[in-house]
Amino acid sequence: MNADEVRDRNAELDDRILSTVDSVHPGRLHVLEAKPDGVEAWSAAMVLAHVAEFSRFFADELRRFLADPAAPVGRTHEHPERLAAVAAAGSRSLDDLRADLTAAFANLAAALDAVRDDHLTMVRVNRRYGPEPLTAFLDRYVLGHKQSHAEQLADLVEEAR
């Protein structure tokens, strides 16, 4: 992918998620769906809060990736901001979550606007995976991550029908 394709894919995923948000029944927003043993059950609210949080977090990480060759990037699942966003989701309304998503998506899109084709091969140290190019960072933390949560959200909406 080139930089324009990354931005286009990100915008497609944003549109897909926001469209799915419009299908979330407010009465099902905080319902935890049963999952097989060992799989953490999340509500639609938890997914939306997490997607907004990681979009902001990785927008900032992307800016650091581009600005500082020595700065490590990435995080683990135990990151405090990640955990706090998911934990706080239970008290948030659908309108609040949608507004937060919209702002977070705009922030990430603005960060992606700075990416040029020649940036995609830049290598930085990922805290969890070691040295990797920007393409791997974007695939794992932005595009792939959004894709998986877009599917998770769509599944939750479908299960609620």
Backbone as JSON, one array per atom type, in Angstrom:
{
  "sequence": "MNADEVRDRNAELDDRILSTVDSVHPGRLHVLEAKPDGVEAWSAAMVLAHVAEFSRFFADELRRFLADPAAPVGRTHEHPERLAAVAAAGSRSLDDLRADLTAAFANLAAALDAVRDDHLTMVRVNRRYGPEPLTAFLDRYVLGHKQSHAEQLADLVEEAR",
  "N": [[0.83, -1.18, 0.0], [0.41, 2.26, -0.68], [0.81, 5.61, 0.72], [-1.54, 7.11, 0.24], [-3.37, 5.05, -0.19], [-3.38, 3.87, 2.32], [-4.56, 5.94, 3.83], [-7.05, 6.03, 2.52], [-8.08, 3.45, 3.08], [-8.23, 3.59, 5.87], [-10.19, 5.61, 6.1], [-12.36, 4.29, 4.94], [-12.78, 2.24, 6.82], [-13.41, 3.81, 9.07], [-15.85, 4.93, 8.19], [-17.33, 2.57, 7.94], [-17.44, 1.65, 10.61], [-18.74, 3.83, 11.88], [-21.16, 3.75, 10.53], [-22.12, 1.29, 11.4], [-22.44, 1.89, 14.08], [-24.76, 3.37, 13.97], [-26.58, 1.35, 13.82], [-26.65, 0.15, 16.25], [-28.62, -0.87, 18.86], [-29.83, 1.16, 21.39], [-30.67, -0.02, 23.79], [-29.24, -2.34, 23.89], [-26.66, -1.63, 24.09], [-24.91, -1.9, 26.3], [-24.83, -4.58, 26.84], [-23.27, -7.57, 27.58], [-22.12, -9.94, 25.39], [-22.36, -13.45, 25.24], [-19.49, -15.52, 25.08], [-17.24, -18.04, 23.76], [-15.42, -20.23, 26.02], [-12.63, -18.69, 27.53], [-12.56, -16.5, 25.85], [-12.81, -13.1, 26.0], [-15.73, -11.38, 26.86], [-17.25, -8.63, 25.35], [-19.14, -5.63, 25.37], [-21.05, -3.65, 23.01], [-20.63, -0.98, 23.67], [-18.16, -1.11, 24.99], [-16.49, -1.89, 22.89], [-16.72, 0.34, 21.19], [-15.73, 2.41, 22.83], [-13.11, 1.53, 23.18], [-12.15, 1.55, 20.51], [-12.23, 4.3, 19.93], [-10.41, 5.21, 21.87], [-8.01, 3.82, 21.16], [-7.59, 4.86, 18.66], [-7.01, 7.57, 19.14], [-4.7, 7.2, 20.76], [-2.91, 5.82, 19.01], [-2.71, 7.67, 16.99], [-1.2, 9.64, 18.22], [1.09, 8.07, 18.72], [1.85, 7.56, 16.08], [2.56, 10.11, 15.24], [4.8, 10.46, 16.91], [6.37, 8.37, 15.9], [7.0, 9.32, 13.37], [8.38, 11.66, 14.02], [10.5, 11.19, 15.83], [13.22, 9.28, 15.69], [14.36, 7.73, 17.72], [12.42, 7.14, 19.56], [10.55, 4.66, 21.18], [7.69, 2.77, 20.08], [4.22, 1.7, 20.26], [2.33, -0.66, 22.35], [1.17, -2.73, 25.09], [-1.54, -5.05, 25.85], [-2.17, -4.45, 28.43], [-2.07, -1.77, 28.86], [-2.62, 1.21, 30.69], [-4.4, 3.36, 29.81], [-5.88, 2.11, 27.83], [-7.19, 0.08, 29.28], [-8.66, 1.66, 31.09], [-10.41, 3.07, 29.39], [-12.04, 1.02, 28.38], [-13.13, 0.06, 30.77], [-14.63, 2.28, 31.62], [-16.66, 2.43, 29.81], [-19.17, 1.43, 30.41], [-20.75, 3.4, 31.55], [-21.35, 5.21, 29.63], [-23.19, 6.94, 27.06], [-24.75, 6.13, 23.89], [-24.74, 8.28, 22.09], [-22.68, 9.85, 23.19], [-20.49, 8.1, 22.91], [-20.44, 7.87, 20.12], [-19.85, 10.52, 19.35], [-17.32, 10.78, 20.51], [-15.91, 8.83, 19.05], [-16.06, 9.97, 16.47], [-14.53, 12.32, 16.8], [-12.06, 11.16, 17.54], [-11.47, 9.65, 15.26], [-11.12, 11.72, 13.4], [-8.84, 12.92, 14.45], [-6.94, 10.85, 14.14], [-7.02, 10.6, 11.34], [-5.96, 13.08, 10.64], [-3.34, 12.77, 11.62], [-2.5, 10.73, 9.92], [-2.48, 12.13, 7.55], [0.0, 13.29, 7.44], [1.68, 11.31, 6.62], [3.9, 10.12, 4.2], [4.73, 8.39, 1.16], [7.46, 7.63, 1.28], [7.83, 7.43, 3.99], [6.79, 5.01, 4.75], [8.57, 2.89, 4.8], [10.21, 3.45, 6.9], [11.88, 2.51, 9.87], [11.19, 1.72, 13.22], [11.57, 1.08, 16.76], [9.43, -1.18, 18.11], [7.73, -1.5, 21.12], [6.81, -3.99, 21.83], [7.29, -5.78, 19.69], [9.78, -5.33, 18.6], [12.21, -4.02, 16.17], [10.54, -2.55, 13.41], [8.95, -1.72, 10.27], [7.08, 1.25, 9.32], [4.87, 0.4, 7.86], [4.17, -2.07, 9.02], [3.49, -1.24, 11.6], [1.25, 0.41, 11.01], [-0.45, -1.49, 9.87], [-0.85, -3.34, 11.96], [-1.68, -1.77, 14.25], [-3.43, 0.21, 13.4], [-4.96, -0.13, 10.79], [-5.43, -3.0, 10.67], [-6.23, -3.44, 13.29], [-8.49, -1.77, 13.53], [-10.08, -3.0, 11.58], [-10.54, -5.55, 12.72], [-12.03, -4.83, 15.0], [-14.17, -3.55, 13.79], [-15.42, -5.71, 12.6], [-16.01, -7.18, 14.93], [-17.83, -5.43, 16.18], [-19.88, -5.37, 14.25], [-20.66, -8.06, 14.41], [-21.66, -8.08, 17.05], [-23.87, -6.39, 16.76], [-25.37, -7.86, 14.96], [-25.83, -10.22, 16.45], [-27.56, -9.19, 18.32], [-29.95, -8.95, 17.06]],
  "CA": [[0.0, 0.0, 0.0], [1.08, 3.55, -0.57], [0.23, 6.44, 1.77], [-2.92, 7.42, -0.1], [-4.18, 3.84, 0.03], [-3.54, 3.73, 3.78], [-5.57, 6.91, 4.24], [-8.35, 5.6, 1.98], [-8.55, 2.28, 3.85], [-8.61, 4.09, 7.18], [-11.48, 6.32, 5.96], [-13.39, 3.26, 4.72], [-13.05, 1.6, 8.11], [-14.13, 4.78, 9.89], [-17.23, 4.97, 7.7], [-17.97, 1.29, 8.28], [-17.71, 1.62, 12.05], [-19.78, 4.82, 12.2], [-22.42, 3.22, 9.99], [-22.55, 0.23, 12.3], [-22.89, 2.56, 15.3], [-26.15, 3.75, 13.74], [-27.4, 0.15, 13.94], [-26.62, -0.35, 17.62], [-29.82, -0.56, 19.63], [-29.38, 1.71, 22.67], [-30.96, -0.95, 24.88], [-28.26, -3.44, 23.84], [-25.33, -1.01, 24.08], [-24.06, -2.34, 27.41], [-25.04, -6.01, 27.06], [-22.12, -8.43, 27.27], [-22.53, -11.13, 24.64], [-21.67, -14.68, 25.66], [-18.42, -15.96, 24.19], [-16.67, -19.33, 24.16], [-14.46, -20.18, 27.13], [-11.33, -18.09, 27.26], [-12.69, -15.3, 25.03], [-13.39, -12.03, 26.81], [-16.97, -10.82, 26.33], [-17.31, -7.18, 25.32], [-20.37, -5.01, 24.9], [-20.83, -2.7, 21.92], [-20.06, 0.22, 24.27], [-16.75, -1.37, 25.24], [-15.79, -1.87, 21.6], [-16.67, 1.72, 20.7], [-14.81, 3.18, 23.69], [-11.76, 1.08, 22.87], [-11.77, 2.03, 19.17], [-11.93, 5.73, 20.04], [-9.19, 5.38, 22.64], [-6.8, 3.42, 20.44], [-7.4, 5.78, 17.52], [-6.26, 8.72, 19.69], [-3.38, 6.76, 21.21], [-2.01, 5.51, 17.9], [-2.44, 8.91, 16.27], [-0.04, 10.22, 18.91], [2.24, 7.2, 18.46], [2.26, 7.79, 14.69], [3.29, 11.39, 15.22], [6.12, 10.19, 17.49], [7.08, 7.5, 14.97], [7.52, 10.17, 12.29], [9.21, 12.76, 14.51], [11.64, 10.84, 16.69], [13.72, 7.94, 15.38], [14.77, 6.99, 18.92], [11.27, 6.88, 20.43], [9.86, 3.39, 20.97], [6.26, 2.91, 19.83], [3.41, 0.52, 20.53], [1.95, -0.92, 23.73], [0.62, -4.06, 25.36], [-2.96, -5.05, 26.2], [-2.31, -4.0, 29.81], [-1.84, -0.33, 28.92], [-3.63, 1.81, 31.57], [-5.42, 4.12, 29.09], [-6.74, 1.12, 27.16], [-8.02, -0.55, 30.3], [-9.58, 2.66, 31.65], [-11.45, 3.36, 28.4], [-12.96, -0.12, 28.34], [-13.83, 0.01, 32.06], [-15.56, 3.41, 31.73], [-17.67, 2.36, 28.75], [-20.48, 1.08, 30.96], [-21.52, 4.58, 31.96], [-21.43, 6.15, 28.51], [-24.33, 6.82, 26.15], [-24.42, 5.9, 22.48], [-24.4, 9.58, 21.5], [-21.36, 10.22, 23.69], [-19.5, 7.22, 22.28], [-20.34, 8.23, 18.69], [-19.13, 11.8, 19.27], [-15.92, 10.49, 20.82], [-15.37, 8.14, 17.88], [-15.92, 10.92, 15.37], [-13.36, 13.16, 17.09], [-10.85, 10.33, 17.51], [-11.2, 9.32, 13.86], [-10.59, 12.93, 12.76], [-7.48, 13.07, 14.96], [-6.09, 9.86, 13.47], [-6.93, 10.97, 9.92], [-5.01, 14.2, 10.56], [-2.0, 12.21, 11.78], [-2.2, 9.99, 8.7], [-2.23, 13.09, 6.48], [1.43, 13.6, 7.41], [2.44, 10.16, 6.11], [4.25, 10.09, 2.78], [5.14, 7.06, 0.7], [8.8, 7.3, 1.75], [7.77, 7.12, 5.42], [6.28, 3.66, 4.99], [9.68, 1.95, 5.04], [10.96, 3.87, 8.1], [11.87, 1.49, 10.92], [11.28, 2.16, 14.61], [11.49, -0.04, 17.7], [8.13, -1.41, 18.73], [7.93, -1.98, 22.5], [6.43, -5.4, 21.95], [7.72, -6.61, 18.57], [11.12, -5.0, 18.14], [12.26, -3.14, 15.0], [9.58, -2.82, 12.35], [8.67, -0.55, 9.43], [5.8, 1.92, 9.54], [3.79, -0.4, 7.28], [3.76, -3.07, 10.02], [2.83, -0.47, 12.65], [-0.08, 0.81, 10.53], [-1.28, -2.68, 9.68], [-1.18, -3.94, 13.25], [-2.33, -0.91, 15.22], [-4.45, 1.09, 12.83], [-5.88, -0.76, 9.84], [-5.81, -4.34, 11.11], [-6.92, -3.3, 14.57], [-9.83, -1.25, 13.23], [-10.8, -4.04, 10.85], [-11.0, -6.59, 13.64], [-13.09, -4.3, 15.86], [-15.34, -3.32, 12.93], [-16.08, -7.02, 12.5], [-16.54, -7.49, 16.25], [-19.01, -4.6, 16.38], [-20.92, -5.88, 13.34], [-21.14, -9.31, 15.0], [-22.48, -7.75, 18.21], [-25.15, -5.83, 16.27], [-26.1, -8.98, 14.36], [-26.26, -11.09, 17.54], [-28.63, -8.54, 19.07], [-31.2, -8.96, 16.28]],
  "C": [[0.87, 1.25, 0.0], [0.32, 4.41, 0.45], [-1.22, 6.8, 1.49], [-3.84, 6.23, 0.12], [-4.39, 3.58, 1.52], [-4.63, 4.68, 4.26], [-6.97, 6.51, 3.76], [-8.92, 4.43, 2.76], [-8.98, 2.7, 5.25], [-9.98, 4.78, 7.11], [-12.62, 5.33, 5.73], [-13.77, 2.57, 6.02], [-13.79, 2.54, 9.06], [-15.6, 4.83, 9.49], [-17.99, 3.7, 8.07], [-18.35, 1.24, 9.75], [-18.82, 2.6, 12.4], [-21.14, 4.41, 11.66], [-22.99, 2.14, 10.89], [-23.05, 0.82, 13.61], [-24.37, 2.94, 15.16], [-27.11, 2.58, 13.86], [-27.44, -0.42, 15.35], [-27.9, 0.08, 18.33], [-29.38, -0.05, 21.0], [-29.63, 0.78, 23.86], [-30.0, -2.12, 24.94], [-26.83, -2.94, 23.95], [-24.39, -1.59, 25.12], [-24.19, -3.83, 27.73], [-23.78, -6.77, 26.65], [-22.64, -9.68, 26.57], [-21.7, -12.32, 25.1], [-20.65, -15.09, 24.6], [-17.93, -17.33, 24.65], [-15.67, -19.15, 25.3], [-13.14, -19.56, 26.69], [-11.4, -16.83, 26.41], [-13.43, -14.25, 25.85], [-14.63, -11.47, 26.12], [-16.93, -9.3, 26.44], [-18.69, -6.75, 24.86], [-20.02, -4.09, 23.72], [-20.2, -1.42, 22.48], [-18.56, 0.06, 24.52], [-15.94, -1.31, 23.95], [-15.64, -0.43, 21.12], [-15.71, 2.57, 21.52], [-13.36, 2.81, 23.38], [-11.29, 1.61, 21.51], [-11.44, 3.52, 19.21], [-10.61, 5.94, 20.77], [-7.95, 4.98, 21.83], [-6.56, 4.3, 19.24], [-6.64, 7.02, 17.98], [-4.83, 8.32, 20.05], [-2.44, 6.54, 20.02], [-1.83, 6.69, 16.95], [-1.22, 9.59, 16.89], [1.22, 9.4, 18.68], [2.76, 7.39, 17.03], [3.04, 9.1, 14.58], [4.7, 11.22, 15.81], [6.97, 9.35, 16.55], [7.75, 8.35, 13.89], [8.53, 11.2, 12.79], [10.5, 12.35, 15.2], [12.12, 9.42, 16.42], [14.09, 7.1, 16.6], [13.59, 6.59, 19.81], [10.66, 5.51, 20.15], [8.36, 3.64, 20.82], [5.55, 1.61, 20.19], [3.09, 0.4, 22.01], [1.45, -2.35, 23.86], [-0.87, -3.92, 25.7], [-3.2, -4.5, 27.61], [-2.1, -2.5, 29.96], [-2.96, 0.35, 29.71], [-4.74, 2.59, 30.85], [-6.4, 3.18, 28.38], [-7.71, 0.53, 28.16], [-9.05, 0.42, 30.86], [-10.71, 2.97, 30.67], [-12.49, 2.25, 28.36], [-13.78, -0.17, 29.63], [-14.89, 1.11, 32.17], [-16.71, 3.34, 30.74], [-19.07, 2.12, 29.29], [-21.34, 2.25, 31.36], [-21.75, 5.57, 30.83], [-22.63, 5.88, 27.62], [-23.85, 6.58, 24.72], [-24.03, 7.21, 21.81], [-23.01, 10.04, 21.92], [-20.27, 9.39, 23.02], [-19.33, 7.57, 20.8], [-19.57, 9.53, 18.51], [-17.64, 11.6, 19.53], [-15.23, 9.78, 19.66], [-15.09, 9.11, 16.74], [-14.69, 11.82, 15.58], [-12.06, 12.37, 17.01], [-10.47, 9.97, 16.08], [-10.61, 10.53, 13.12], [-9.14, 13.16, 13.18], [-6.53, 12.1, 14.26], [-5.93, 10.18, 11.98], [-5.95, 12.12, 9.73], [-3.57, 13.71, 10.72], [-1.58, 11.47, 10.52], [-1.93, 10.92, 7.51], [-0.75, 13.44, 6.35], [2.27, 12.48, 6.8], [2.63, 10.28, 4.6], [4.7, 8.68, 2.43], [6.52, 6.68, 1.25], [8.85, 7.03, 3.26], [7.47, 5.64, 5.68], [7.37, 2.62, 5.25], [10.53, 2.34, 6.25], [10.8, 2.81, 9.18], [12.02, 2.16, 12.28], [11.19, 0.93, 15.5], [10.1, -0.07, 18.32], [8.39, -2.02, 20.1], [7.69, -3.47, 22.63], [7.07, -6.3, 20.89], [9.12, -6.33, 18.06], [11.08, -4.11, 16.91], [11.25, -3.55, 13.94], [9.33, -1.55, 11.54], [7.29, 0.04, 9.75], [4.64, 1.1, 8.95], [3.28, -1.44, 8.28], [3.01, -2.39, 11.16], [1.41, -0.12, 12.23], [-1.0, -0.4, 10.36], [-1.75, -3.24, 11.02], [-2.07, -3.03, 14.09], [-3.43, -0.02, 14.66], [-5.4, 0.28, 11.96], [-6.34, -2.14, 10.29], [-6.62, -4.31, 12.38], [-8.35, -2.8, 14.36], [-10.68, -2.28, 12.52], [-11.36, -5.09, 11.8], [-12.13, -6.08, 14.55], [-14.32, -3.91, 15.05], [-16.13, -4.61, 12.79], [-16.72, -7.41, 13.83], [-17.83, -6.71, 16.5], [-20.16, -5.07, 15.5], [-21.51, -7.18, 13.89], [-22.05, -9.04, 16.21], [-23.85, -7.21, 17.79], [-25.99, -6.95, 15.69], [-26.63, -9.92, 15.43], [-27.46, -10.52, 18.3], [-29.97, -8.58, 18.32], [-32.03, -10.18, 16.57]]
}
